[in-house]
Amino acid sequence: MTKKSCIALAALLLAACVTINIYFPAAAAEKAADKIIDEVWQLKDGEAAGGKGDTGSTDDRPATKPGATK
Amino acid sequence: MQLRFLRVIFICLMSVAGMVSAAADLEINTPAITALKNSMQQRHNQLAPYYVSGAVGLTRDGQIVLRDANAVPLPQRQAVNALVGAENQDRSALYREIARANQHPEWESEIRSTFAGRWIEKAQPGWWVQDSQGGWKKK
């Protein structure tokens, strides 16, 4: 009996492995998309700053200054 | 005997844990993906003026298109068409590579539609984007 239930449990867990991996990870995909888009469109400074090689064209726009006139 | 089964179960549990943690992030750090990203980043400076003028818009399927050729002076039109073509090639390759890097080539279309939504969401005010019905609107 114990042996059978152990096999059943093992099979169930194996099925769970497969199920988890089949579904498309929508949240992870969004996160990945955001990261790539930010880099391609250079939306966030600093994030790609650690890149090796070309460090020419990081646009240094002035960060938000407290006393900035409108 | 029972110890052996317990061991099997333990291995199963470990592999479940491994897959859960693998699902938390998609692999996007392969040489192919990085190369595509760099290529698109460099092209973006050339494309940006056409996004602003409305000549080029973001489509609902994760591509870009020359939606208003009249907004581009005739001598530049061919160059813009080439830029759009190259960008779309890179974008398709990017979606395919991400799917492949994660051992799920069949995810390509879902990755494409995820990107489509995010490109449009992150588009700057004034750029033209396509809605889910295919109509164009200015952000």
GROMACS .gro file of C-alpha atoms in nm:
model
  209
    1MET     CA    1   0.000   0.000   0.000
    2THR     CA    2   0.268   0.246   0.106
    3LYS     CA    3   0.470   0.156  -0.198
    4LYS     CA    4   0.177   0.220  -0.429
    5SER     CA    5   0.094   0.552  -0.276
    6CYS     CA    6   0.458   0.651  -0.297
    7ILE     CA    7   0.460   0.575  -0.668
    8ALA     CA    8   0.140   0.772  -0.710
    9LEU     CA    9   0.288   1.067  -0.528
   10ALA     CA   10   0.604   1.052  -0.734
   11ALA     CA   11   0.401   1.042  -1.055
   12LEU     CA   12   0.195   1.337  -0.940
   13LEU     CA   13   0.506   1.539  -0.864
   14LEU     CA   14   0.654   1.454  -1.202
   15ALA     CA   15   0.333   1.568  -1.369
   16ALA     CA   16   0.356   1.890  -1.168
   17CYS     CA   17   0.708   1.947  -1.300
   18VAL     CA   18   0.585   1.922  -1.656
   19THR     CA   19   0.279   2.139  -1.594
   20ILE     CA   20   0.482   2.418  -1.436
   21ASN     CA   21   0.716   2.427  -1.730
   22ILE     CA   22   0.455   2.419  -2.006
   23TYR     CA   23   0.265   2.737  -1.923
   24PHE     CA   24   0.394   3.060  -2.064
   25PRO     CA   25   0.541   3.274  -1.782
   26ALA     CA   26   0.360   3.597  -1.866
   27ALA     CA   27   0.495   3.800  -1.575
   28ALA     CA   28   0.853   3.695  -1.641
   29ALA     CA   29   0.810   3.776  -2.009
   30GLU     CA   30   0.685   4.125  -1.926
   31LYS     CA   31   0.978   4.181  -1.699
   32ALA     CA   32   1.219   4.065  -1.968
   33ALA     CA   33   1.046   4.283  -2.229
   34ASP     CA   34   1.066   4.589  -2.005
   35LYS     CA   35   1.433   4.534  -1.944
   36ILE     CA   36   1.514   4.498  -2.312
   37ILE     CA   37   1.295   4.792  -2.420
   38ASP     CA   38   1.451   5.018  -2.156
   39GLU     CA   39   1.791   4.934  -2.295
   40VAL     CA   40   1.699   4.967  -2.662
   41TRP     CA   41   1.521   5.298  -2.612
   42GLN     CA   42   1.763   5.404  -2.337
   43LEU     CA   43   1.479   5.496  -2.105
   44LYS     CA   44   1.667   5.446  -1.781
   45ASP     CA   45   2.016   5.583  -1.738
   46GLY     CA   46   2.258   5.389  -1.531
   47GLU     CA   47   2.107   5.048  -1.590
   48ALA     CA   48   2.325   4.977  -1.893
   49ALA     CA   49   2.619   5.170  -1.751
   50GLY     CA   50   2.820   4.859  -1.670
   51GLY     CA   51   2.853   4.770  -2.038
   52LYS     CA   52   3.202   4.702  -2.160
   53GLY     CA   53   3.335   4.850  -2.479
   54ASP     CA   54   3.139   5.146  -2.612
   55THR     CA   55   3.075   5.403  -2.346
   56GLY     CA   56   3.035   5.696  -2.576
   57SER     CA   57   2.675   5.805  -2.600
   58THR     CA   58   2.521   5.809  -2.258
   59ASP     CA   59   2.309   6.123  -2.266
   60ASP     CA   60   2.374   6.323  -1.955
   61ARG     CA   61   2.052   6.508  -1.918
   62PRO     CA   62   2.037   6.702  -1.594
   63ALA     CA   63   1.870   6.507  -1.321
   64THR     CA   64   1.571   6.658  -1.146
   65LYS     CA   65   1.696   6.955  -0.957
   66PRO     CA   66   1.500   7.081  -0.662
   67GLY     CA   67   1.500   7.445  -0.766
   68ALA     CA   68   1.441   7.392  -1.137
   69THR     CA   69   1.248   7.671  -1.304
   70LYS     CA   70   0.959   7.563  -1.517
   71MET     CA   71   1.278  -0.020   0.012
   72GLN     CA   72   1.078   0.266   0.149
   73LEU     CA   73   1.392   0.473   0.178
   74ARG     CA   74   1.443   0.440  -0.194
   75PHE     CA   75   1.099   0.578  -0.267
   76LEU     CA   76   1.154   0.861  -0.029
   77ARG     CA   77   1.467   0.940  -0.221
   78VAL     CA   78   1.273   0.944  -0.549
   79ILE     CA   79   1.024   1.183  -0.397
   80PHE     CA   80   1.301   1.404  -0.268
   81ILE     CA   81   1.458   1.423  -0.613
   82CYS     CA   82   1.118   1.511  -0.759
   83LEU     CA   83   1.067   1.787  -0.506
   84MET     CA   84   1.410   1.929  -0.583
   85SER     CA   85   1.340   1.934  -0.953
   86VAL     CA   86   1.007   2.108  -0.892
   87ALA     CA   87   1.190   2.370  -0.689
   88GLY     CA   88   1.443   2.409  -0.968
   89MET     CA   89   1.176   2.464  -1.229
   90VAL     CA   90   0.985   2.712  -1.017
   91SER     CA   91   1.295   2.922  -0.972
   92ALA     CA   92   1.374   2.891  -1.344
   93ALA     CA   93   1.027   3.022  -1.427
   94ALA     CA   94   1.082   3.335  -1.219
   95ASP     CA   95   1.301   3.492  -1.486
   96LEU     CA   96   1.340   3.446  -1.857
   97GLU     CA   97   1.687   3.397  -1.997
   98ILE     CA   98   1.776   3.708  -2.197
   99ASN     CA   99   2.153   3.713  -2.156
  100THR     CA  100   2.270   3.515  -2.455
  101PRO     CA  101   2.517   3.648  -2.711
  102ALA     CA  102   2.249   3.644  -2.983
  103ILE     CA  103   2.002   3.846  -2.778
  104THR     CA  104   2.268   4.095  -2.670
  105ALA     CA  105   2.377   4.145  -3.031
  106LEU     CA  106   2.019   4.211  -3.143
  107LYS     CA  107   1.965   4.449  -2.855
  108ASN     CA  108   2.277   4.648  -2.945
  109SER     CA  109   2.183   4.661  -3.309
  110MET     CA  110   1.835   4.792  -3.225
  111GLN     CA  111   1.975   5.040  -2.975
  112GLN     CA  112   2.202   5.190  -3.239
  113ARG     CA  113   1.923   5.206  -3.495
  114HIS     CA  114   1.690   5.377  -3.251
  115ASN     CA  115   1.866   5.712  -3.284
  116GLN     CA  116   1.792   5.709  -3.657
  117LEU     CA  117   1.433   5.597  -3.613
  118ALA     CA  118   1.338   5.830  -3.328
  119PRO     CA  119   1.268   6.138  -3.548
  120TYR     CA  120   1.024   5.934  -3.757
  121TYR     CA  121   0.838   5.813  -3.448
  122VAL     CA  122   0.804   6.177  -3.343
  123SER     CA  123   0.685   6.296  -3.685
  124GLY     CA  124   0.434   6.012  -3.701
  125ALA     CA  125   0.583   5.871  -4.020
  126VAL     CA  126   0.662   5.547  -3.840
  127GLY     CA  127   0.427   5.385  -3.590
  128LEU     CA  128   0.430   5.088  -3.353
  129THR     CA  129   0.204   4.804  -3.460
  130ARG     CA  130  -0.006   4.582  -3.238
  131ASP     CA  131   0.204   4.280  -3.337
  132GLY     CA  132   0.534   4.406  -3.204
  133GLN     CA  133   0.670   4.550  -3.527
  134ILE     CA  134   0.701   4.900  -3.672
  135VAL     CA  135   0.564   5.029  -4.000
  136LEU     CA  136   0.595   5.331  -4.229
  137ARG     CA  137   0.236   5.442  -4.176
  138ASP     CA  138   0.257   5.786  -4.338
  139ALA     CA  139   0.505   5.797  -4.624
  140ASN     CA  140   0.404   6.157  -4.701
  141ALA     CA  141   0.558   6.266  -4.371
  142VAL     CA  142   0.898   6.166  -4.508
  143PRO     CA  143   1.064   6.376  -4.779
  144LEU     CA  144   1.094   6.175  -5.097
  145PRO     CA  145   1.475   6.145  -5.099
  146GLN     CA  146   1.473   5.992  -4.750
  147ARG     CA  147   1.190   5.750  -4.807
  148GLN     CA  148   1.402   5.462  -4.924
  149ALA     CA  149   1.636   5.497  -4.629
  150VAL     CA  150   1.343   5.496  -4.386
  151ASN     CA  151   1.198   5.188  -4.552
  152ALA     CA  152   1.533   5.015  -4.510
  153LEU     CA  153   1.548   5.116  -4.143
  154VAL     CA  154   1.196   4.985  -4.082
  155GLY     CA  155   1.276   4.659  -4.259
  156ALA     CA  156   1.596   4.606  -4.064
  157GLU     CA  157   1.426   4.690  -3.735
  158ASN     CA  158   1.145   4.442  -3.801
  159GLN     CA  159   1.396   4.173  -3.887
  160ASP     CA  160   1.580   4.233  -3.561
  161ARG     CA  161   1.257   4.237  -3.362
  162SER     CA  162   1.138   3.906  -3.508
  163ALA     CA  163   1.478   3.755  -3.447
  164LEU     CA  164   1.471   3.886  -3.089
  165TYR     CA  165   1.136   3.722  -3.012
  166ARG     CA  166   1.255   3.397  -3.168
  167GLU     CA  167   1.586   3.404  -2.983
  168ILE     CA  168   1.424   3.466  -2.644
  169ALA     CA  169   1.189   3.172  -2.701
  170ARG     CA  170   1.481   2.953  -2.804
  171ALA     CA  171   1.707   3.066  -2.521
  172ASN     CA  172   1.439   2.945  -2.281
  173GLN     CA  173   1.402   2.608  -2.455
  174HIS     CA  174   1.048   2.691  -2.569
  175PRO     CA  175   1.047   2.788  -2.938
  176GLU     CA  176   0.668   2.767  -2.929
  177TRP     CA  177   0.657   3.067  -2.696
  178GLU     CA  178   0.765   3.297  -2.979
  179SER     CA  179   0.420   3.435  -3.058
  180GLU     CA  180   0.339   3.493  -2.692
  181ILE     CA  181   0.670   3.671  -2.644
  182ARG     CA  182   0.590   3.879  -2.950
  183SER     CA  183   0.253   3.986  -2.815
  184THR     CA  184   0.401   4.058  -2.472
  185PHE     CA  185   0.658   4.282  -2.637
  186ALA     CA  186   0.393   4.446  -2.856
  187GLY     CA  187   0.204   4.557  -2.547
  188ARG     CA  188   0.517   4.679  -2.371
  189TRP     CA  189   0.657   4.873  -2.670
  190ILE     CA  190   0.324   5.055  -2.699
  191GLU     CA  191   0.298   5.111  -2.325
  192LYS     CA  192   0.647   5.261  -2.314
  193ALA     CA  193   0.613   5.467  -2.632
  194GLN     CA  194   0.664   5.835  -2.573
  195PRO     CA  195   0.385   6.093  -2.595
  196GLY     CA  196   0.335   6.201  -2.954
  197TRP     CA  197   0.428   5.865  -3.106
  198TRP     CA  198   0.173   5.675  -3.311
  199VAL     CA  199   0.062   5.332  -3.191
  200GLN     CA  200  -0.187   5.077  -3.316
  201ASP     CA  201  -0.477   4.970  -3.094
  202SER     CA  202  -0.609   4.615  -3.071
  203GLN     CA  203  -0.856   4.682  -3.355
  204GLY     CA  204  -0.577   4.796  -3.585
  205GLY     CA  205  -0.664   5.166  -3.569
  206TRP     CA  206  -0.393   5.429  -3.520
  207LYS     CA  207  -0.381   5.673  -3.236
  208LYS     CA  208  -0.136   5.929  -3.113
  209LYS     CA  209  -0.011   5.877  -2.760
   0.00000   0.00000   0.00000
